[in-house]
Tab-separated table of C-alpha atoms in Angstrom:
chain	number	residue	atom	x	y	z
L	1	UNK	CA	0.000	0.010	0.004
L	2	UNK	CA	1.323	3.412	-0.890
L	3	UNK	CA	3.030	5.377	1.856
L	4	UNK	CA	0.633	8.273	1.335
L	5	UNK	CA	-2.247	6.048	2.426
L	6	UNK	CA	-0.718	5.839	5.927
L	7	UNK	CA	0.241	9.524	5.893
L	8	UNK	CA	-3.350	10.505	5.121
L	9	UNK	CA	-4.610	8.341	7.990
L	10	UNK	CA	-2.212	9.967	10.445
L	11	UNK	CA	-3.259	13.410	9.262
L	12	UNK	CA	-6.955	12.408	9.765
L	13	UNK	CA	-6.134	11.256	13.285
L	14	UNK	CA	-4.243	14.513	14.056
L	15	UNK	CA	-7.207	16.534	12.828
L	16	UNK	CA	-9.332	14.706	15.391
L	17	UNK	CA	-6.974	14.949	18.376
L	18	UNK	CA	-7.592	17.754	20.808
L	19	UNK	CA	-5.220	20.757	21.119
L	20	UNK	CA	-2.162	20.046	23.184
L	21	UNK	CA	-2.485	16.266	22.879
L	22	UNK	CA	-0.365	13.379	21.651
L	23	UNK	CA	-1.000	9.766	20.723
L	24	UNK	CA	1.131	6.732	21.578
L	25	UNK	CA	0.638	3.347	19.898
L	26	UNK	CA	2.792	0.303	20.574
L	27	UNK	CA	3.478	-2.494	18.086
L	28	UNK	CA	2.202	-5.953	18.949
L	29	UNK	CA	4.655	-7.940	21.043
L	30	UNK	CA	6.012	-11.272	19.846
L	31	UNK	CA	4.273	-14.233	21.478
L	32	UNK	CA	5.999	-17.379	22.647
L	33	UNK	CA	4.628	-20.610	21.291
L	34	UNK	CA	6.789	-22.809	23.511
L	35	UNK	CA	10.214	-22.576	25.099
L	36	UNK	CA	12.112	-20.097	22.833
L	37	UNK	CA	9.991	-20.557	19.730
L	38	UNK	CA	7.637	-17.715	18.767
L	39	UNK	CA	4.364	-17.746	16.869
L	40	UNK	CA	4.581	-16.153	13.389
L	41	UNK	CA	4.521	-12.410	13.979
L	42	UNK	CA	1.468	-10.414	13.060
L	43	UNK	CA	1.427	-6.638	13.617
L	44	UNK	CA	-1.218	-4.910	15.751
L	45	UNK	CA	-3.920	-3.747	13.363
L	46	UNK	CA	-4.253	-0.206	14.709
L	47	UNK	CA	-0.517	0.288	14.733
L	48	UNK	CA	-0.198	-0.996	11.178
L	49	UNK	CA	-3.208	1.041	10.071
L	50	UNK	CA	-1.339	4.238	10.926
L	51	UNK	CA	2.251	3.233	10.082
L	52	UNK	CA	2.432	0.287	7.672
L	53	UNK	CA	5.386	-0.731	9.826
L	54	UNK	CA	5.621	-4.533	10.078
L	55	UNK	CA	8.188	-5.165	12.809
L	56	UNK	CA	7.835	-5.834	16.559
L	57	UNK	CA	9.586	-3.767	19.226
L	58	UNK	CA	8.293	-0.513	17.830
L	59	UNK	CA	6.353	2.493	19.094
L	60	UNK	CA	4.548	5.213	17.095
L	61	UNK	CA	4.219	8.679	18.679
L	62	UNK	CA	2.041	11.332	17.039
L	63	UNK	CA	2.364	14.888	18.288
L	64	UNK	CA	0.251	17.392	16.278
L	65	UNK	CA	1.816	20.824	15.573
L	66	UNK	CA	5.280	19.667	16.761
L	67	UNK	CA	7.687	21.723	14.681
L	68	UNK	CA	10.507	19.147	14.799
L	69	UNK	CA	8.272	16.448	13.382
L	70	UNK	CA	4.738	15.242	14.175
L	71	UNK	CA	5.267	11.472	13.564
L	72	UNK	CA	8.015	9.782	15.544
L	73	UNK	CA	8.835	6.145	15.246
L	74	UNK	CA	10.862	4.189	17.767
L	75	UNK	CA	12.183	0.908	16.390
L	76	UNK	CA	15.069	-1.512	16.411
L	77	UNK	CA	18.433	-0.404	15.094
L	78	UNK	CA	20.284	-2.257	12.382
L	79	UNK	CA	22.368	-5.050	13.854
L	80	UNK	CA	24.531	-7.230	11.669
L	81	UNK	CA	24.747	-10.089	14.136
L	82	UNK	CA	21.006	-10.265	14.817
L	83	UNK	CA	20.213	-9.953	11.092
L	84	UNK	CA	22.466	-12.906	10.345
L	85	UNK	CA	20.297	-14.968	12.695
L	86	UNK	CA	16.791	-13.657	12.107
L	87	UNK	CA	16.797	-11.666	8.868
L	88	UNK	CA	16.635	-7.975	7.903
L	89	UNK	CA	15.856	-5.246	10.395
L	90	UNK	CA	14.367	-2.091	8.904
L	91	UNK	CA	16.364	0.285	11.066
L	92	UNK	CA	16.101	4.014	11.773
L	93	UNK	CA	17.029	5.354	8.291
L	94	UNK	CA	14.471	3.271	6.398
L	95	UNK	CA	11.900	4.018	9.053
L	96	UNK	CA	11.965	7.569	7.759
L	97	UNK	CA	12.774	7.080	4.083
L	98	UNK	CA	10.440	4.075	3.400
L	99	UNK	CA	7.867	4.276	6.152
L	100	UNK	CA	7.400	8.017	6.368
L	101	UNK	CA	8.441	8.873	9.911
L	102	UNK	CA	9.458	12.441	10.462
L	103	UNK	CA	12.126	11.173	12.843
L	104	UNK	CA	13.176	7.790	14.155
L	105	UNK	CA	14.847	6.722	17.433
L	106	UNK	CA	16.136	3.479	18.923
L	107	UNK	CA	13.404	1.619	20.810
L	108	UNK	CA	15.825	1.390	23.673
L	109	UNK	CA	15.689	5.157	24.135
L	110	UNK	CA	11.945	5.458	24.909
L	111	UNK	CA	12.504	5.914	28.659
L	112	UNK	CA	14.815	8.881	27.878
L	113	UNK	CA	12.652	10.586	25.267
L	114	UNK	CA	8.948	9.839	25.824
L	115	UNK	CA	8.590	11.481	29.258
L	116	UNK	CA	10.046	14.707	27.819
L	117	UNK	CA	7.525	14.677	24.967
L	118	UNK	CA	4.720	14.081	27.516
L	119	UNK	CA	5.623	17.119	29.564
L	120	UNK	CA	3.786	19.470	27.247
L	121	UNK	CA	0.876	17.039	26.673
L	122	UNK	CA	-2.475	17.880	28.164
L	123	UNK	CA	-4.281	14.840	26.858
L	124	UNK	CA	-2.736	11.468	26.089
L	125	UNK	CA	-4.441	9.238	23.499
L	126	UNK	CA	-3.490	5.590	24.076
L	127	UNK	CA	-5.039	2.105	23.538
L	128	UNK	CA	-5.214	1.166	27.263
L	129	UNK	CA	-5.788	-2.453	28.185
L	130	UNK	CA	-4.354	-4.260	25.118
L	131	UNK	CA	-0.761	-4.830	26.189
L	132	UNK	CA	-0.351	-5.014	29.974
L	133	UNK	CA	3.444	-4.573	29.905
L	134	UNK	CA	3.159	-1.311	27.966
L	135	UNK	CA	0.224	-0.100	30.085
L	136	UNK	CA	2.676	-0.284	33.016
L	137	UNK	CA	5.209	1.700	31.039
L	138	UNK	CA	2.720	4.523	30.331
L	139	UNK	CA	1.805	4.646	34.055
L	140	UNK	CA	5.520	4.726	35.008
L	141	UNK	CA	6.201	7.706	32.743
L	142	UNK	CA	3.197	9.627	34.101
L	143	UNK	CA	4.309	8.975	37.643
L	144	UNK	CA	7.830	10.151	36.822
L	145	UNK	CA	6.417	13.447	35.716
L	146	UNK	CA	4.184	13.782	38.794
L	147	UNK	CA	7.218	13.271	41.019
L	148	UNK	CA	8.838	16.382	39.476
L	149	UNK	CA	5.835	18.647	39.598
L	150	UNK	CA	7.723	21.184	41.824
L	151	UNK	CA	10.335	21.584	39.145
L	152	UNK	CA	7.647	22.687	36.687
L	153	UNK	CA	6.928	19.413	34.933
L	154	UNK	CA	3.311	18.588	34.218
L	155	UNK	CA	1.886	15.118	33.582
L	156	UNK	CA	-1.065	14.627	31.142
L	157	UNK	CA	-4.235	15.227	33.117
L	158	UNK	CA	-6.499	13.331	30.712
L	159	UNK	CA	-6.188	9.970	28.981
L	160	UNK	CA	-8.448	9.047	26.070
L	161	UNK	CA	-8.829	5.687	24.348
L	162	UNK	CA	-7.389	6.160	20.847
L	163	UNK	CA	-8.637	2.771	19.667
L	164	UNK	CA	-12.252	3.970	19.570
L	165	UNK	CA	-11.235	6.778	17.155
L	166	UNK	CA	-9.228	4.451	14.970
L	167	UNK	CA	-11.989	1.868	14.881
L	168	UNK	CA	-14.363	4.464	13.538
L	169	UNK	CA	-11.822	5.511	10.973
L	170	UNK	CA	-11.297	1.936	9.876
L	171	UNK	CA	-14.993	1.315	9.268
L	172	UNK	CA	-15.141	3.135	5.919
L	173	UNK	CA	-12.580	1.750	3.531
L	174	UNK	CA	-10.535	3.746	1.032
L	175	UNK	CA	-10.045	2.615	-2.562
L	176	UNK	CA	-6.709	1.078	-1.635
L	177	UNK	CA	-8.225	-0.861	1.199
L	178	UNK	CA	-11.050	-2.164	-0.988
L	179	UNK	CA	-8.420	-3.294	-3.524
L	180	UNK	CA	-6.666	-5.238	-0.738
L	181	UNK	CA	-9.947	-6.798	0.339
L	182	UNK	CA	-10.621	-7.830	-3.249
L	183	UNK	CA	-7.209	-9.471	-3.417
L	184	UNK	CA	-7.881	-11.452	-0.260
L	185	UNK	CA	-11.322	-12.466	-1.558
L	186	UNK	CA	-9.911	-13.599	-4.876
L	187	UNK	CA	-7.328	-15.906	-3.286
L	188	UNK	CA	-9.892	-17.262	-0.872
L	189	UNK	CA	-12.235	-18.074	-3.779
L	190	UNK	CA	-9.474	-20.097	-5.448
L	191	UNK	CA	-8.933	-22.021	-2.198
L	192	UNK	CA	-12.627	-22.869	-1.752
L	193	UNK	CA	-12.950	-23.965	-5.326
L	194	UNK	CA	-9.945	-26.237	-4.911
L	195	UNK	CA	-11.460	-27.819	-1.795
L	196	UNK	CA	-14.788	-28.449	-3.587
L	197	UNK	CA	-13.071	-30.133	-6.516
L	198	UNK	CA	-10.735	-32.175	-4.306
L	199	UNK	CA	-13.485	-33.362	-1.964
L	200	UNK	CA	-14.627	-37.038	-1.979
L	201	UNK	CA	-15.823	-39.518	0.644
L	202	UNK	CA	-13.351	-41.118	3.116
L	203	UNK	CA	-10.969	-38.129	3.158
L	204	UNK	CA	-10.134	-36.598	6.480
L	205	UNK	CA	-11.246	-33.083	7.163
L	206	UNK	CA	-7.626	-32.003	7.537
L	207	UNK	CA	-6.947	-33.137	3.969
L	208	UNK	CA	-9.367	-30.529	2.635
L	209	UNK	CA	-7.730	-28.055	5.050
L	210	UNK	CA	-4.383	-28.917	3.468
L	211	UNK	CA	-5.710	-28.146	-0.010
L	212	UNK	CA	-6.970	-24.756	1.168
L	213	UNK	CA	-3.641	-23.951	2.852
L	214	UNK	CA	-1.779	-24.979	-0.271
L	215	UNK	CA	-3.847	-22.740	-2.530
L	216	UNK	CA	-3.475	-19.789	-0.185
L	217	UNK	CA	0.268	-20.184	-0.007
L	218	UNK	CA	0.831	-20.671	-3.697
L	219	UNK	CA	-0.989	-17.399	-4.278
L	220	UNK	CA	1.161	-15.355	-1.936
L	221	UNK	CA	-0.920	-15.537	1.209
L	222	UNK	CA	1.415	-16.141	4.128
L	223	UNK	CA	-1.315	-16.060	6.727
L	224	UNK	CA	-4.890	-17.129	7.133
L	225	UNK	CA	-7.292	-14.507	8.384
L	226	UNK	CA	-8.502	-17.087	10.996
L	227	UNK	CA	-8.114	-20.790	11.634
L	228	UNK	CA	-9.761	-22.761	8.806
L	229	UNK	CA	-12.812	-24.776	9.736
L	230	UNK	CA	-13.577	-27.994	7.801
L	231	UNK	CA	-16.640	-29.497	9.436
L	232	UNK	CA	-18.199	-32.697	8.055
L	233	UNK	CA	-21.571	-34.068	9.091
L	234	UNK	CA	-22.545	-33.318	12.668
L	235	UNK	CA	-19.385	-31.220	13.121
L	236	UNK	CA	-20.979	-28.553	10.941
L	237	UNK	CA	-23.471	-27.921	13.741
L	238	UNK	CA	-20.558	-26.605	15.877
L	239	UNK	CA	-20.227	-22.900	14.889
L	240	UNK	CA	-16.503	-22.550	15.483
L	241	UNK	CA	-15.277	-26.096	14.858
L	242	UNK	CA	-11.554	-26.206	14.083
L	243	UNK	CA	-10.360	-29.722	15.068
L	244	UNK	CA	-10.619	-30.839	11.411
L	245	UNK	CA	-9.785	-34.477	12.366
L	246	UNK	CA	-12.740	-36.599	11.332
L	247	UNK	CA	-13.449	-38.636	8.212
L	248	UNK	CA	-15.770	-37.114	5.608
L	249	UNK	CA	-18.568	-39.670	5.125
L	250	UNK	CA	-20.469	-40.384	1.952
L	251	UNK	CA	-23.875	-38.713	2.109
L	252	UNK	CA	-22.863	-35.973	4.547
L	253	UNK	CA	-22.390	-32.273	3.961
L	254	UNK	CA	-19.155	-30.492	4.705
L	255	UNK	CA	-19.036	-26.863	5.804
L	256	UNK	CA	-15.818	-24.908	5.172
L	257	UNK	CA	-15.139	-21.530	6.746
L	258	UNK	CA	-11.826	-20.150	5.433
L	259	UNK	CA	-10.303	-16.876	4.301
L	260	UNK	CA	-7.001	-15.387	3.263
L	261	UNK	CA	-5.209	-12.438	4.784
L	262	UNK	CA	-3.407	-10.346	2.184
L	263	UNK	CA	-1.397	-7.291	3.218
L	264	UNK	CA	-3.168	-7.303	6.575
L	265	UNK	CA	-6.682	-7.360	5.000
L	266	UNK	CA	-9.002	-10.296	5.512
L	267	UNK	CA	-11.514	-12.355	3.633
L	268	UNK	CA	-14.081	-14.541	5.296
L	269	UNK	CA	-16.059	-17.105	3.208
L	270	UNK	CA	-18.218	-20.074	4.133
L	271	UNK	CA	-19.519	-22.637	1.757
L	272	UNK	CA	-21.404	-25.922	2.405
L	273	UNK	CA	-21.425	-28.774	-0.099
L	274	UNK	CA	-22.017	-32.504	-0.319
L	275	UNK	CA	-19.053	-34.731	0.312
L	276	UNK	CA	-19.991	-36.941	-2.671
L	277	UNK	CA	-20.878	-34.059	-4.978
L	278	UNK	CA	-24.655	-34.479	-4.869
L	279	UNK	CA	-27.186	-32.944	-2.477
L	280	UNK	CA	-29.812	-35.282	-1.037
L	281	UNK	CA	-33.406	-33.998	-1.089
L	282	UNK	CA	-33.422	-32.889	2.591
L	283	UNK	CA	-29.980	-31.275	2.212
L	284	UNK	CA	-31.076	-29.437	-0.911
L	285	UNK	CA	-34.271	-28.243	0.724
L	286	UNK	CA	-32.461	-26.727	3.765
L	287	UNK	CA	-29.586	-25.417	1.669
L	288	UNK	CA	-31.908	-23.505	-0.675
L	289	UNK	CA	-33.722	-22.081	2.341
L	290	UNK	CA	-30.407	-20.703	3.671
L	291	UNK	CA	-29.542	-19.343	0.258
L	292	UNK	CA	-32.916	-17.668	0.018
L	293	UNK	CA	-32.375	-16.104	3.395
L	294	UNK	CA	-28.919	-14.815	2.355
L	295	UNK	CA	-30.315	-13.296	-0.819
L	296	UNK	CA	-33.038	-11.517	1.193
L	297	UNK	CA	-30.411	-10.183	3.603
L	298	UNK	CA	-28.072	-8.994	0.843
L	299	UNK	CA	-31.067	-7.227	-0.775
L	300	UNK	CA	-31.325	-5.053	2.336
L	301	UNK	CA	-27.731	-3.818	2.136
L	302	UNK	CA	-27.587	-0.255	0.901
L	303	UNK	CA	-26.833	3.194	2.302
L	304	UNK	CA	-29.481	4.470	4.697
L	305	UNK	CA	-30.597	1.026	5.897
L	306	UNK	CA	-29.603	-0.067	9.381
L	307	UNK	CA	-27.178	-2.796	10.368
L	308	UNK	CA	-30.000	-5.064	11.612
L	309	UNK	CA	-32.229	-4.787	8.511
L	310	UNK	CA	-30.435	-7.663	6.656
L	311	UNK	CA	-30.693	-9.832	9.761
L	312	UNK	CA	-34.426	-9.187	10.121
L	313	UNK	CA	-34.973	-10.003	6.477
L	314	UNK	CA	-33.100	-13.338	6.887
L	315	UNK	CA	-35.100	-14.163	10.055
L	316	UNK	CA	-38.431	-13.900	8.241
L	317	UNK	CA	-37.271	-16.243	5.430
L	318	UNK	CA	-35.749	-18.756	7.867
L	319	UNK	CA	-38.786	-18.766	10.166
L	320	UNK	CA	-41.302	-19.158	7.316
L	321	UNK	CA	-39.196	-21.928	5.815
L	322	UNK	CA	-38.800	-23.815	9.084
L	323	UNK	CA	-42.542	-23.555	9.683
L	324	UNK	CA	-43.292	-24.953	6.249
L	325	UNK	CA	-40.991	-27.894	6.888
L	326	UNK	CA	-42.595	-28.581	10.281
L	327	UNK	CA	-39.470	-27.802	12.241
L	328	UNK	CA	-41.268	-24.903	13.879
L	329	UNK	CA	-44.949	-24.808	14.733
L	330	UNK	CA	-47.060	-21.689	15.147
L	331	UNK	CA	-47.728	-18.315	13.564
L	332	UNK	CA	-44.700	-16.773	11.871
L	333	UNK	CA	-44.961	-13.365	13.608
L	334	UNK	CA	-45.244	-15.048	17.028
L	335	UNK	CA	-42.381	-17.421	16.311
L	336	UNK	CA	-40.226	-14.384	15.364
L	337	UNK	CA	-41.285	-12.474	18.387
L	338	UNK	CA	-40.406	-15.466	20.627
L	339	UNK	CA	-37.128	-15.992	18.696
L	340	UNK	CA	-38.054	-19.638	18.131
L	341	UNK	CA	-35.742	-19.669	15.092
L	342	UNK	CA	-32.711	-19.370	17.384
L	343	UNK	CA	-32.889	-23.100	18.071
L	344	UNK	CA	-31.625	-23.656	14.541
L	345	UNK	CA	-30.237	-20.232	13.548
L	346	UNK	CA	-27.992	-19.357	16.479
L	347	UNK	CA	-25.725	-16.624	15.116
L	348	UNK	CA	-26.187	-13.072	13.825
L	349	UNK	CA	-26.148	-12.119	10.160
L	350	UNK	CA	-22.478	-11.227	10.052
L	351	UNK	CA	-19.812	-8.757	11.161
L	352	UNK	CA	-17.586	-5.916	9.905
L	353	UNK	CA	-14.697	-7.036	7.759
L	354	UNK	CA	-11.360	-5.304	7.181
L	355	UNK	CA	-7.874	-5.637	8.704
L	356	UNK	CA	-9.388	-8.017	11.267
L	357	UNK	CA	-11.770	-10.745	10.279
L	358	UNK	CA	-14.091	-9.416	12.926
L	359	UNK	CA	-13.203	-5.829	12.289
L	360	UNK	CA	-13.885	-3.309	15.045
L	361	UNK	CA	-16.578	-0.667	14.952
L	362	UNK	CA	-19.804	-0.147	16.882
L	363	UNK	CA	-22.940	-1.812	15.607
L	364	UNK	CA	-25.098	0.583	17.592
L	365	UNK	CA	-24.788	4.295	18.237
L	366	UNK	CA	-26.738	5.639	21.251
L	367	UNK	CA	-28.567	2.293	21.399
L	368	UNK	CA	-29.773	2.631	17.768
L	369	UNK	CA	-28.614	0.207	15.086
L	370	UNK	CA	-25.979	1.844	12.948
L	371	UNK	CA	-26.914	3.135	9.473
L	372	UNK	CA	-24.944	1.584	6.598
L	373	UNK	CA	-22.661	3.897	4.672
L	374	UNK	CA	-20.630	3.580	1.457
L	375	UNK	CA	-17.168	2.069	2.090
L	376	UNK	CA	-18.250	-0.218	4.898
L	377	UNK	CA	-17.605	-3.921	4.326
L	378	UNK	CA	-19.514	-6.660	6.097
L	379	UNK	CA	-20.099	-10.430	5.940
L	380	UNK	CA	-23.524	-11.946	5.325
L	381	UNK	CA	-23.720	-15.486	6.717
L	382	UNK	CA	-27.110	-16.961	7.610
L	383	UNK	CA	-27.082	-20.597	8.628
L	384	UNK	CA	-29.088	-23.533	9.848
L	385	UNK	CA	-27.683	-25.992	12.369
L	386	UNK	CA	-29.813	-29.018	13.198
L	387	UNK	CA	-28.263	-31.637	15.514
L	388	UNK	CA	-30.004	-34.924	16.195
L	389	UNK	CA	-32.915	-34.644	18.604
L	390	UNK	CA	-35.943	-36.811	19.495
L	391	UNK	CA	-38.501	-34.212	18.440
L	392	UNK	CA	-36.928	-33.702	14.996
L	393	UNK	CA	-37.473	-35.965	11.996
L	394	UNK	CA	-34.357	-38.060	11.341
L	395	UNK	CA	-34.063	-36.770	7.757
L	396	UNK	CA	-32.833	-33.396	9.155
L	397	UNK	CA	-30.383	-34.755	11.695
L	398	UNK	CA	-26.828	-33.445	11.777
L	399	UNK	CA	-27.257	-31.010	8.865
L	400	UNK	CA	-25.266	-27.815	9.345
L	401	UNK	CA	-25.312	-25.182	6.601
L	402	UNK	CA	-23.757	-21.741	6.354
L	403	UNK	CA	-23.375	-19.568	3.264
L	404	UNK	CA	-21.132	-16.556	3.822
L	405	UNK	CA	-20.091	-13.817	1.441
L	406	UNK	CA	-18.188	-10.471	1.811
L	407	UNK	CA	-20.225	-7.411	0.793
L	408	UNK	CA	-19.111	-3.832	0.173
L	409	UNK	CA	-21.669	-1.072	0.677
L	410	UNK	CA	-21.566	1.273	-2.319
L	411	UNK	CA	-23.126	4.611	-3.237
L	412	UNK	CA	-25.810	2.836	-5.162
L	413	UNK	CA	-26.299	-0.245	-3.045
L	414	UNK	CA	-23.782	-3.075	-2.600
L	415	UNK	CA	-21.202	-5.267	-4.304
L	416	UNK	CA	-20.609	-8.886	-3.325
L	417	UNK	CA	-16.789	-9.180	-3.361
L	418	UNK	CA	-17.014	-12.963	-3.304
L	419	UNK	CA	-19.646	-13.428	-6.013
L	420	UNK	CA	-17.307	-15.575	-8.221
L	421	UNK	CA	-17.506	-18.511	-5.803
L	422	UNK	CA	-20.331	-20.953	-6.688
L	423	UNK	CA	-23.177	-21.170	-4.170
L	424	UNK	CA	-26.323	-22.443	-5.889
L	425	UNK	CA	-26.964	-26.150	-5.827
L	426	UNK	CA	-26.434	-26.545	-9.591
L	427	UNK	CA	-23.235	-24.414	-9.550
L	428	UNK	CA	-21.738	-26.456	-6.721
L	429	UNK	CA	-22.623	-29.844	-8.169
L	430	UNK	CA	-21.309	-28.779	-11.595
L	431	UNK	CA	-17.991	-27.578	-10.138
L	432	UNK	CA	-17.536	-30.711	-8.028
L	433	UNK	CA	-18.223	-32.928	-11.059
L	434	UNK	CA	-15.118	-31.433	-12.703
L	435	UNK	CA	-12.588	-33.197	-10.463
L	436	UNK	CA	-9.271	-31.525	-11.062
L	437	UNK	CA	-7.080	-33.492	-8.634
């Protein structure tokens, strides 16, 4: 992403910050997996949103109207010995030349420099509560200033959560962000198609997971947006199933929830299809009900509608369909009022999508469902989950179905970013009939 994208975001933040304030944002710390082995590093989304800086042990300081430079970046210095072991370190010079910092300092100097910057700060903007170790550092610096109050030093007298501001900024995507989301969606589509064409009875769930991982990696995706779920049969009735260890049985459905992360932007797609390539009559009936609900929900996505309107549209379709099938009994309006559908439709319609798969941003403002605006991106993922039960006809047992797409709100309505992935019964069966592996 172009350096100006991050510069524009920092300027937008500075325009929001109150007079005499500053913002401090730490990079994500590295996380130990076991002993001295770390998990693959992934930068803090808010930090990356403002800086584009990918390394750990870094700190961004934004001081509006500071003549010597408004954006300071503290990071690791170049070190030949460390780089021989672990690879390139960006260093101070490139922090300025490539990543746009007005000035850069060694991360080891924060205790010497930050308190001095805070002396003239009335209000400190900081994401309190995310990284406990750095929370303690902020408190330590403030207490240092308080101890020297008789020498004229003044500690910030107000602290404001900067993450709320950044989350609101992140809700509406720029053209560059939408391009990144498209790239993530495109790679995810290839992975889902590969899994559909590879699928056959008696494979293990993890074998389909392996095909998805392979397709993501071969297309430049070094990280999944979230752990892939491959849930066959009754496992599909578990919303966040990730064990992926069971055999895929002939006659069952398999639900895959998987998405790529490209340049820190996520995709999130779910598809459900028959292990043997052909829907049974009960499977087809429930699948087409979920698809009808999804289409009704997507039809309600346009500027001026509220976040919950797509959900309400899906609920009506789901409830009517379940009543027609005898899975719910009663009047539709009463069943909806009593939320009877939640026995089989347990989740909401979706979530915001962006740098995080569950991107931040409020869904209500002053207890009113948020109005949709151009540039917002959301998932739409109605589902039906019917485990075995004595009061349910056996033909419906252990059928779990979810259909999830990524949708951009546009000036004129919406665009389904994942529309190239088959989702009708005929499209899925046709694709699966063309076994490519």
